[in-house]
CSV table of C-alpha atoms in Angstrom, one decimal:
chain,number,residue,atom,x,y,z
D,16,UNK,CA,101.5,72.0,132.1
D,17,UNK,CA,100.0,68.4,131.3
D,18,UNK,CA,101.9,65.7,129.4
D,19,UNK,CA,100.6,64.9,126.0
D,20,UNK,CA,98.4,61.7,126.0
D,21,UNK,CA,99.7,58.9,123.7
D,22,UNK,CA,97.4,56.6,121.6
D,23,UNK,CA,99.2,53.3,120.8
D,24,UNK,CA,98.8,52.0,117.3
D,25,UNK,CA,99.6,48.5,116.6
D,26,UNK,CA,101.7,47.9,113.4
D,27,UNK,CA,99.0,45.5,112.1
D,28,UNK,CA,96.5,48.7,112.4
D,29,UNK,CA,98.6,51.2,110.7
D,30,UNK,CA,97.0,50.7,107.2
D,31,UNK,CA,93.5,50.8,108.7
D,32,UNK,CA,94.2,54.0,110.6
D,33,UNK,CA,95.7,55.7,107.7
D,34,UNK,CA,92.6,54.8,105.9
D,35,UNK,CA,90.8,57.3,108.1
D,36,UNK,CA,92.4,60.0,106.0
D,37,UNK,CA,91.4,63.5,106.8
D,38,UNK,CA,89.6,62.4,110.0
D,39,UNK,CA,92.7,60.4,111.3
D,40,UNK,CA,94.0,63.2,113.7
D,41,UNK,CA,90.5,63.9,114.9
D,42,UNK,CA,89.9,60.2,115.8
D,43,UNK,CA,93.0,60.1,117.7
D,44,UNK,CA,92.1,63.1,119.7
D,45,UNK,CA,88.7,61.6,120.4
D,46,UNK,CA,90.3,58.5,121.7
D,47,UNK,CA,92.8,60.5,123.9
D,48,UNK,CA,89.8,62.9,124.9
D,49,UNK,CA,92.3,65.8,124.6
D,50,UNK,CA,92.9,68.5,122.1
D,51,UNK,CA,96.4,67.6,121.7
D,52,UNK,CA,97.6,63.8,121.2
D,53,UNK,CA,100.7,61.7,120.5
D,54,UNK,CA,101.1,58.7,118.3
D,55,UNK,CA,103.7,56.7,116.2
D,56,UNK,CA,103.0,56.7,112.5
D,57,UNK,CA,105.0,56.4,109.4
D,58,UNK,CA,108.1,55.5,111.6
D,59,UNK,CA,107.6,58.9,113.3
D,60,UNK,CA,106.4,60.0,116.6
D,61,UNK,CA,104.0,62.8,115.9
D,62,UNK,CA,102.1,65.3,118.1
D,63,UNK,CA,98.9,66.6,116.5
D,64,UNK,CA,97.4,70.0,117.4
D,65,UNK,CA,94.5,71.9,116.0
D,66,UNK,CA,92.4,75.2,116.3
D,67,UNK,CA,92.8,78.8,116.1
D,68,UNK,CA,95.0,79.1,119.2
D,69,UNK,CA,97.3,76.2,118.2
D,70,UNK,CA,97.6,77.8,114.7
D,71,UNK,CA,98.8,81.0,116.3
D,72,UNK,CA,101.5,79.1,118.2
D,73,UNK,CA,102.4,76.8,115.4
D,74,UNK,CA,103.0,79.8,112.8
D,75,UNK,CA,105.0,81.7,115.1
D,76,UNK,CA,108.7,81.3,113.9
D,77,UNK,CA,109.9,81.5,117.5
D,78,UNK,CA,108.2,78.2,118.3
D,79,UNK,CA,108.5,76.1,115.2
D,80,UNK,CA,110.7,75.6,112.3
D,81,UNK,CA,110.1,73.9,108.9
D,82,UNK,CA,113.5,72.8,108.1
D,83,UNK,CA,113.7,69.0,107.8
D,84,UNK,CA,109.9,68.7,108.9
D,85,UNK,CA,108.4,67.7,105.6
D,86,UNK,CA,108.5,64.0,105.0
D,87,UNK,CA,110.7,63.0,101.9
D,88,UNK,CA,107.8,61.3,100.2
D,89,UNK,CA,106.1,64.7,100.1
D,90,UNK,CA,109.2,66.7,99.0
D,91,UNK,CA,109.9,64.0,96.2
D,92,UNK,CA,106.4,64.6,94.7
D,93,UNK,CA,104.3,67.5,95.8
D,94,UNK,CA,106.8,70.4,97.0
D,95,UNK,CA,110.2,69.6,95.6
D,96,UNK,CA,113.5,70.0,97.4
D,97,UNK,CA,115.0,73.3,98.6
D,98,UNK,CA,111.7,75.1,97.9
D,99,UNK,CA,110.4,78.1,99.9
D,100,UNK,CA,108.2,75.7,102.0
D,101,UNK,CA,111.5,74.1,103.5
D,102,UNK,CA,113.0,77.5,104.5
D,103,UNK,CA,113.1,79.3,107.9
D,104,UNK,CA,114.2,82.8,109.2
D,105,UNK,CA,115.7,85.4,106.9
D,106,UNK,CA,116.2,82.7,103.9
D,107,UNK,CA,112.4,82.2,104.1
D,108,UNK,CA,111.5,85.8,104.1
D,109,UNK,CA,113.9,86.7,101.3
D,110,UNK,CA,112.6,83.9,99.1
D,111,UNK,CA,108.9,84.4,100.0
D,112,UNK,CA,109.1,88.1,99.1
D,113,UNK,CA,109.9,87.1,95.4
D,114,UNK,CA,106.5,85.2,95.4
D,115,UNK,CA,104.5,88.0,97.1
D,116,UNK,CA,106.0,90.5,94.6
D,117,UNK,CA,104.4,88.6,91.8
D,118,UNK,CA,101.0,88.8,93.5
D,119,UNK,CA,100.5,92.5,93.1
D,120,UNK,CA,97.2,93.9,92.1
D,121,UNK,CA,98.0,94.6,88.4
D,122,UNK,CA,99.3,90.9,87.9
D,123,UNK,CA,96.2,89.5,89.7
D,124,UNK,CA,93.9,91.5,87.3
D,125,UNK,CA,96.0,90.1,84.4
D,126,UNK,CA,95.7,86.5,85.9
D,127,UNK,CA,91.9,87.0,86.2
D,128,UNK,CA,91.6,88.3,82.6
D,129,UNK,CA,93.6,85.5,81.1
D,130,UNK,CA,91.9,82.7,83.1
D,131,UNK,CA,88.3,84.2,82.2
D,132,UNK,CA,89.1,84.3,78.6
D,133,UNK,CA,90.6,80.7,78.5
D,134,UNK,CA,87.6,79.4,80.5
D,135,UNK,CA,85.0,81.1,78.1
D,136,UNK,CA,86.8,79.7,75.2
D,137,UNK,CA,86.9,76.2,76.6
D,138,UNK,CA,83.4,76.1,77.7
D,139,UNK,CA,82.2,77.4,74.4
D,140,UNK,CA,83.8,74.3,72.8
D,141,UNK,CA,81.9,71.9,75.0
D,142,UNK,CA,78.9,70.0,73.7
D,143,UNK,CA,77.6,67.0,75.3
D,144,UNK,CA,78.9,65.4,78.7
D,145,UNK,CA,82.2,66.4,80.3
D,146,UNK,CA,83.8,66.8,83.7
D,147,UNK,CA,84.6,70.0,85.5
D,148,UNK,CA,87.8,68.4,86.7
D,149,UNK,CA,89.1,67.9,83.1
D,150,UNK,CA,88.1,71.4,82.0
D,151,UNK,CA,89.7,72.9,85.2
D,152,UNK,CA,93.1,71.2,84.9
D,153,UNK,CA,93.4,72.0,81.4
D,154,UNK,CA,92.3,75.8,81.6
D,155,UNK,CA,94.3,76.3,84.8
D,156,UNK,CA,97.6,74.9,83.3
D,157,UNK,CA,97.4,77.0,80.2
D,158,UNK,CA,96.4,80.1,82.2
D,159,UNK,CA,99.1,80.0,84.8
D,160,UNK,CA,101.7,79.2,82.1
D,161,UNK,CA,100.6,82.3,80.0
D,162,UNK,CA,100.5,84.3,83.3
D,163,UNK,CA,104.0,83.1,84.3
D,164,UNK,CA,105.6,84.0,80.9
D,165,UNK,CA,105.7,80.5,79.5
D,166,UNK,CA,104.9,80.2,75.7
D,167,UNK,CA,103.0,77.1,74.9
D,168,UNK,CA,102.6,77.9,71.3
D,169,UNK,CA,105.5,75.6,70.2
D,170,UNK,CA,104.1,72.6,72.2
D,171,UNK,CA,101.9,70.0,70.8
D,172,UNK,CA,98.5,69.3,72.2
D,173,UNK,CA,99.9,66.0,73.5
D,174,UNK,CA,103.0,67.7,75.1
D,175,UNK,CA,100.7,70.1,77.0
D,176,UNK,CA,98.4,67.5,78.1
D,177,UNK,CA,101.4,65.5,79.5
D,178,UNK,CA,102.7,68.5,81.4
D,179,UNK,CA,99.3,69.2,82.8
D,180,UNK,CA,99.0,65.6,84.0
D,181,UNK,CA,102.4,65.8,85.5
D,182,UNK,CA,101.2,68.5,87.8
D,183,UNK,CA,98.1,66.5,88.8
D,184,UNK,CA,100.4,63.5,89.4
D,185,UNK,CA,102.8,65.4,91.8
D,186,UNK,CA,99.6,66.4,93.8
D,187,UNK,CA,97.9,63.1,93.9
D,188,UNK,CA,101.0,61.0,94.5
D,189,UNK,CA,102.4,62.3,97.9
D,190,UNK,CA,100.3,60.0,100.1
D,191,UNK,CA,99.1,57.0,98.0
D,192,UNK,CA,100.2,53.6,96.9
D,193,UNK,CA,104.0,52.8,96.4
D,194,UNK,CA,103.3,52.5,92.6
D,195,UNK,CA,101.4,55.7,92.2
D,196,UNK,CA,104.2,57.5,94.4
D,197,UNK,CA,106.9,56.3,92.1
D,198,UNK,CA,105.1,57.6,89.2
D,199,UNK,CA,104.6,60.9,90.9
D,200,UNK,CA,108.4,60.9,91.6
D,201,UNK,CA,109.2,60.2,87.9
D,202,UNK,CA,106.7,63.0,86.8
D,203,UNK,CA,108.2,65.5,89.2
D,204,UNK,CA,111.6,64.8,87.7
D,205,UNK,CA,110.1,65.3,84.1
D,206,UNK,CA,108.5,68.5,85.2
D,207,UNK,CA,111.7,69.9,86.9
D,208,UNK,CA,113.6,69.1,83.9
D,209,UNK,CA,111.1,71.1,81.7
D,210,UNK,CA,111.3,74.0,84.3
D,211,UNK,CA,115.0,73.9,84.4
D,212,UNK,CA,115.1,74.4,80.5
D,213,UNK,CA,112.8,77.3,80.9
D,214,UNK,CA,114.9,78.9,83.5
D,215,UNK,CA,118.1,78.3,81.6
D,216,UNK,CA,116.7,80.0,78.5
D,217,UNK,CA,115.3,82.9,80.4
D,218,UNK,CA,118.8,83.5,81.9
D,219,UNK,CA,120.3,83.4,78.4
D,220,UNK,CA,117.7,85.5,77.0
D,221,UNK,CA,116.3,87.9,79.6
D,222,UNK,CA,113.4,90.2,78.8
D,223,UNK,CA,113.5,93.8,80.2
D,224,UNK,CA,110.4,94.8,82.1
D,225,UNK,CA,109.4,91.2,83.0
D,226,UNK,CA,110.7,91.4,86.4
D,227,UNK,CA,107.3,90.8,88.0
D,228,UNK,CA,106.5,87.8,85.6
D,229,UNK,CA,107.3,84.5,87.4
D,230,UNK,CA,109.6,82.7,84.7
D,231,UNK,CA,111.9,85.8,84.6
D,232,UNK,CA,111.6,86.5,88.3
D,233,UNK,CA,112.9,83.2,89.4
D,234,UNK,CA,115.5,83.1,86.7
D,235,UNK,CA,117.1,86.3,88.3
D,236,UNK,CA,116.2,85.3,91.8
D,237,UNK,CA,119.2,85.3,94.3
D,238,UNK,CA,119.5,83.8,97.8
D,239,UNK,CA,119.9,85.9,100.8
D,240,UNK,CA,123.6,86.1,100.3
D,241,UNK,CA,123.1,87.8,96.8
D,242,UNK,CA,124.0,84.6,94.8
D,243,UNK,CA,121.9,83.5,92.0
D,244,UNK,CA,119.8,80.6,92.8
D,245,UNK,CA,120.9,77.2,91.2
D,246,UNK,CA,118.9,76.3,88.2
D,247,UNK,CA,117.3,73.3,89.9
D,248,UNK,CA,116.1,75.4,92.7
D,249,UNK,CA,114.8,78.1,90.6
D,250,UNK,CA,112.9,75.5,88.7
D,251,UNK,CA,111.5,74.2,92.0
D,252,UNK,CA,110.1,77.6,92.7
D,253,UNK,CA,108.7,78.1,89.2
D,254,UNK,CA,106.8,74.8,89.6
D,255,UNK,CA,105.7,76.3,93.1
D,256,UNK,CA,103.6,78.7,91.1
D,257,UNK,CA,102.3,76.4,88.4
D,258,UNK,CA,101.7,73.0,90.4
D,259,UNK,CA,99.6,74.6,93.1
D,260,UNK,CA,97.5,76.6,90.6
D,261,UNK,CA,96.7,73.4,88.6
D,262,UNK,CA,96.0,71.9,92.2
D,263,UNK,CA,92.9,74.3,92.3
D,264,UNK,CA,91.3,71.7,90.0
D,265,UNK,CA,90.3,70.0,93.2
D,266,UNK,CA,88.6,73.0,94.5
D,267,UNK,CA,86.9,73.7,91.2
D,268,UNK,CA,85.6,70.1,91.1
D,269,UNK,CA,84.4,70.6,94.8
D,270,UNK,CA,82.7,73.7,93.6
D,271,UNK,CA,80.8,71.6,91.2
D,272,UNK,CA,79.7,69.6,94.3
D,273,UNK,CA,78.6,72.7,96.1
D,274,UNK,CA,76.8,74.0,93.2
D,275,UNK,CA,75.2,71.0,91.5
D,276,UNK,CA,74.6,68.4,94.2
D,277,UNK,CA,73.0,71.1,96.4
D,278,UNK,CA,70.4,73.1,94.3
D,279,UNK,CA,69.5,75.2,97.3
D,280,UNK,CA,73.2,76.8,97.4
D,281,UNK,CA,73.1,77.3,93.6
D,282,UNK,CA,69.7,79.1,93.6
D,283,UNK,CA,70.5,81.3,96.6
D,284,UNK,CA,74.0,82.2,95.1
D,285,UNK,CA,72.5,83.0,91.6
D,286,UNK,CA,69.7,85.2,93.3
D,287,UNK,CA,72.3,87.4,95.1
D,288,UNK,CA,75.6,86.8,93.3
D,289,UNK,CA,77.5,89.9,93.7
D,290,UNK,CA,76.7,90.0,97.5
D,291,UNK,CA,77.4,86.4,98.2
D,292,UNK,CA,80.1,85.4,95.9
D,293,UNK,CA,83.2,85.9,98.1
D,294,UNK,CA,81.5,84.7,101.1
D,295,UNK,CA,80.5,81.4,99.1
D,296,UNK,CA,84.2,81.0,98.0
D,297,UNK,CA,85.5,81.5,101.6
D,298,UNK,CA,83.1,78.9,102.9
D,299,UNK,CA,84.1,76.5,100.2
D,300,UNK,CA,87.6,76.8,101.2
D,301,UNK,CA,86.7,76.3,104.8
D,302,UNK,CA,84.2,73.5,104.5
D,303,UNK,CA,85.8,71.1,101.9
D,304,UNK,CA,88.9,69.1,102.6
D,305,UNK,CA,92.1,70.3,100.7
D,306,UNK,CA,95.5,70.0,102.4
D,307,UNK,CA,95.1,67.9,105.5
D,308,UNK,CA,98.0,68.9,107.7
D,309,UNK,CA,101.4,70.6,108.0
D,310,UNK,CA,104.4,69.5,110.1
D,311,UNK,CA,107.1,71.5,111.8
D,312,UNK,CA,109.8,70.9,114.6
D,313,UNK,CA,109.4,72.6,118.0
D,314,UNK,CA,112.6,74.7,118.5
D,315,UNK,CA,111.8,75.0,122.2
D,316,UNK,CA,109.4,73.7,124.8
D,317,UNK,CA,106.0,75.0,123.7
D,318,UNK,CA,102.6,75.0,125.4
D,319,UNK,CA,99.4,74.3,123.4
D,320,UNK,CA,96.0,74.1,125.0
D,321,UNK,CA,97.7,73.4,128.4
D,322,UNK,CA,99.9,70.6,127.1
D,323,UNK,CA,103.7,70.6,127.0
D,324,UNK,CA,105.2,69.9,123.6
D,325,UNK,CA,108.9,69.3,124.3
D,326,UNK,CA,111.6,70.8,122.2
D,327,UNK,CA,112.5,68.9,118.9
D,328,UNK,CA,109.1,67.2,118.7
D,329,UNK,CA,107.7,66.7,115.3
D,330,UNK,CA,104.4,68.5,115.4
D,331,UNK,CA,101.5,68.4,112.8
D,332,UNK,CA,98.9,71.1,112.6
D,333,UNK,CA,95.5,69.6,111.6
D,334,UNK,CA,94.3,72.0,108.9
D,335,UNK,CA,91.0,70.4,108.1
D,336,UNK,CA,89.9,70.1,111.7
D,337,UNK,CA,90.9,73.7,112.5
D,338,UNK,CA,88.5,74.7,109.7
D,339,UNK,CA,85.8,72.5,111.5
D,340,UNK,CA,86.5,73.5,115.1
D,341,UNK,CA,83.4,73.9,117.0
D,342,UNK,CA,85.2,75.7,119.7
D,343,UNK,CA,85.5,78.8,117.5
D,344,UNK,CA,83.3,78.1,114.4
D,345,UNK,CA,79.5,77.9,114.9
D,346,UNK,CA,78.0,74.8,113.2
D,347,UNK,CA,81.2,73.9,111.5
D,348,UNK,CA,79.8,71.0,109.6
D,349,UNK,CA,77.1,73.0,108.0
D,350,UNK,CA,77.8,74.9,104.7
D,351,UNK,CA,76.6,78.4,105.3
D,352,UNK,CA,76.6,80.5,102.1
D,353,UNK,CA,76.6,83.8,104.2
D,354,UNK,CA,79.1,82.8,106.9
D,355,UNK,CA,81.7,85.2,106.0
D,356,UNK,CA,79.5,88.0,104.6
D,357,UNK,CA,81.2,91.3,105.4
D,358,UNK,CA,84.4,89.5,106.4
D,359,UNK,CA,85.6,88.1,103.3
D,360,UNK,CA,88.6,90.4,102.9
D,361,UNK,CA,89.9,90.0,106.3
D,362,UNK,CA,90.0,86.1,105.8
D,363,UNK,CA,92.5,86.3,102.9
D,364,UNK,CA,94.3,89.7,103.1
D,365,UNK,CA,95.0,90.0,106.8
D,366,UNK,CA,96.8,87.9,109.5
D,367,UNK,CA,94.4,85.0,110.0
D,368,UNK,CA,94.2,81.8,112.1
D,369,UNK,CA,90.6,80.9,112.4
D,370,UNK,CA,90.2,79.6,108.8
D,371,UNK,CA,93.6,78.4,107.5
D,372,UNK,CA,92.7,76.4,104.3
D,373,UNK,CA,96.0,77.7,102.8
D,374,UNK,CA,97.9,78.3,106.0
D,375,UNK,CA,97.6,81.1,108.6
D,376,UNK,CA,99.6,84.1,109.9
D,377,UNK,CA,101.2,86.7,107.8
D,378,UNK,CA,102.1,86.1,104.2
D,379,UNK,CA,105.7,87.1,104.0
D,380,UNK,CA,107.0,86.4,107.4
D,381,UNK,CA,105.2,83.1,107.9
D,382,UNK,CA,104.5,79.8,105.9
D,383,UNK,CA,101.2,80.9,104.5
D,384,UNK,CA,100.6,80.1,100.8
D,385,UNK,CA,101.5,82.8,98.5
D,386,UNK,CA,99.0,81.6,96.0
D,387,UNK,CA,95.9,82.4,98.1
D,388,UNK,CA,95.0,85.4,95.9
D,389,UNK,CA,95.4,83.3,92.8
D,390,UNK,CA,92.9,80.9,94.4
D,391,UNK,CA,90.4,83.7,95.1
D,392,UNK,CA,90.6,84.9,91.6
D,393,UNK,CA,90.4,81.4,90.2
D,394,UNK,CA,87.2,80.7,92.2
D,395,UNK,CA,85.7,84.0,91.3
D,396,UNK,CA,86.3,83.4,87.5
D,397,UNK,CA,84.7,79.8,87.8
D,398,UNK,CA,81.9,80.7,90.1
D,399,UNK,CA,80.9,83.6,87.7
D,400,UNK,CA,80.9,81.5,84.6
D,401,UNK,CA,79.2,78.5,86.2
D,402,UNK,CA,76.5,80.3,87.9
D,403,UNK,CA,75.9,83.5,85.5
D,404,UNK,CA,77.2,82.8,82.0
D,405,UNK,CA,76.3,79.1,81.3
D,406,UNK,CA,73.5,76.7,81.8
D,407,UNK,CA,74.2,72.9,82.2
D,408,UNK,CA,72.2,69.8,82.7
D,409,UNK,CA,73.5,67.6,85.6
D,410,UNK,CA,73.8,64.0,84.8
D,411,UNK,CA,73.2,61.4,87.3
D,412,UNK,CA,76.4,60.7,89.1
D,413,UNK,CA,78.3,59.7,92.3
D,414,UNK,CA,78.8,62.9,94.4
D,415,UNK,CA,80.4,61.1,97.3
D,416,UNK,CA,83.7,62.6,98.6
D,417,UNK,CA,86.0,60.0,100.0
D,418,UNK,CA,87.6,61.2,103.1
D,419,UNK,CA,90.5,58.7,102.7
D,420,UNK,CA,91.8,60.0,99.4
D,421,UNK,CA,94.3,62.8,99.1
D,422,UNK,CA,93.4,65.0,97.4
D,423,UNK,CA,89.8,64.3,97.4
D,424,UNK,CA,86.8,65.4,95.2
D,425,UNK,CA,83.6,63.7,94.1
D,426,UNK,CA,84.0,60.3,92.6
D,427,UNK,CA,82.4,61.4,89.3
D,428,UNK,CA,84.6,64.5,89.0
D,429,UNK,CA,81.6,66.7,88.6
D,430,UNK,CA,80.0,65.6,85.4
D,431,UNK,CA,78.0,68.4,83.4
D,432,UNK,CA,76.2,68.3,80.2
D,433,UNK,CA,76.0,71.3,77.8
D,434,UNK,CA,73.9,71.4,74.5
């Protein structure tokens, strides 16, 4: 096995290199002329890997572990501490099974119904110019709260708006300026306090028959030893349903880019919607940048693409470039509406490594996002309404998607106009 080549990054160049954003790891690999590369960033030595084969190795729990791998600045904002993303082995499988039980077909149909109703209600109210970003974040927060058993009827519109914006803040402040990061930390604390109060009340007032409703499920969740989860941990897991769903605001805004900055895509999709809808959704998830990378520690010496990754190495899997890997994906930088035609279900319901927008492998045993099916239903509802149920004028706007922002979406947040 070959030794991993290292790219030396000067301290004075770190800011400039980080500004390469989603393309940083690709640039490092190009400089090393190798599929695996080592560099020193953010006070850590990292080894970056990518591609379908690397993903298979990365998601194998015999090769890598997640415990302690996620940087604190991400845990303090995006994921929260002691959540399912930080667990391994039996603890992870036990906790993950709770999430997957919530994603049963009946509950997914209920989520679809709730979202469809709320989006229709919201779009019916729109007159004049608005952004798809603002519509999506509001509708997604209200919908996922209803689906999760959280009654917002006693909250003021201002309180709902604040809670919604807290979710967006947690998503957007993980990798950003120090000021925005601190704001994100503060907003996570406020969100956790809110979620803790919900968990505490659900424990005091349990509702029979609600075991597959997120609030009540996490209120009664135990650890692998049978002990009830601490309230703060249960609250983190409840937010691990709410926050990622609101994060789909990013993909919905990118959907606006796909449909309205590219009239050819819109027209082809509208002409054969029932046939192409799910292929369109899967190609969107592959093509557009969402989560850039995931870290883990090697628990033994591991070989990836002929290179030796020593035990205890901190390794990051480049998700964006795995989804754009020309070794396994034909014309990866072209948006092909029919790319996944006939293969849509395999991508999101079976073990998968080629297209890993929300992680790869198996759902329960591995660290693949439990909310992938919520994503599919969300994008089905939005695409159906945007293409089939409403007609919009498209104002002049800035459709550029900056690759050095996380998360990223069109600068104008997908402006629409409705009479």
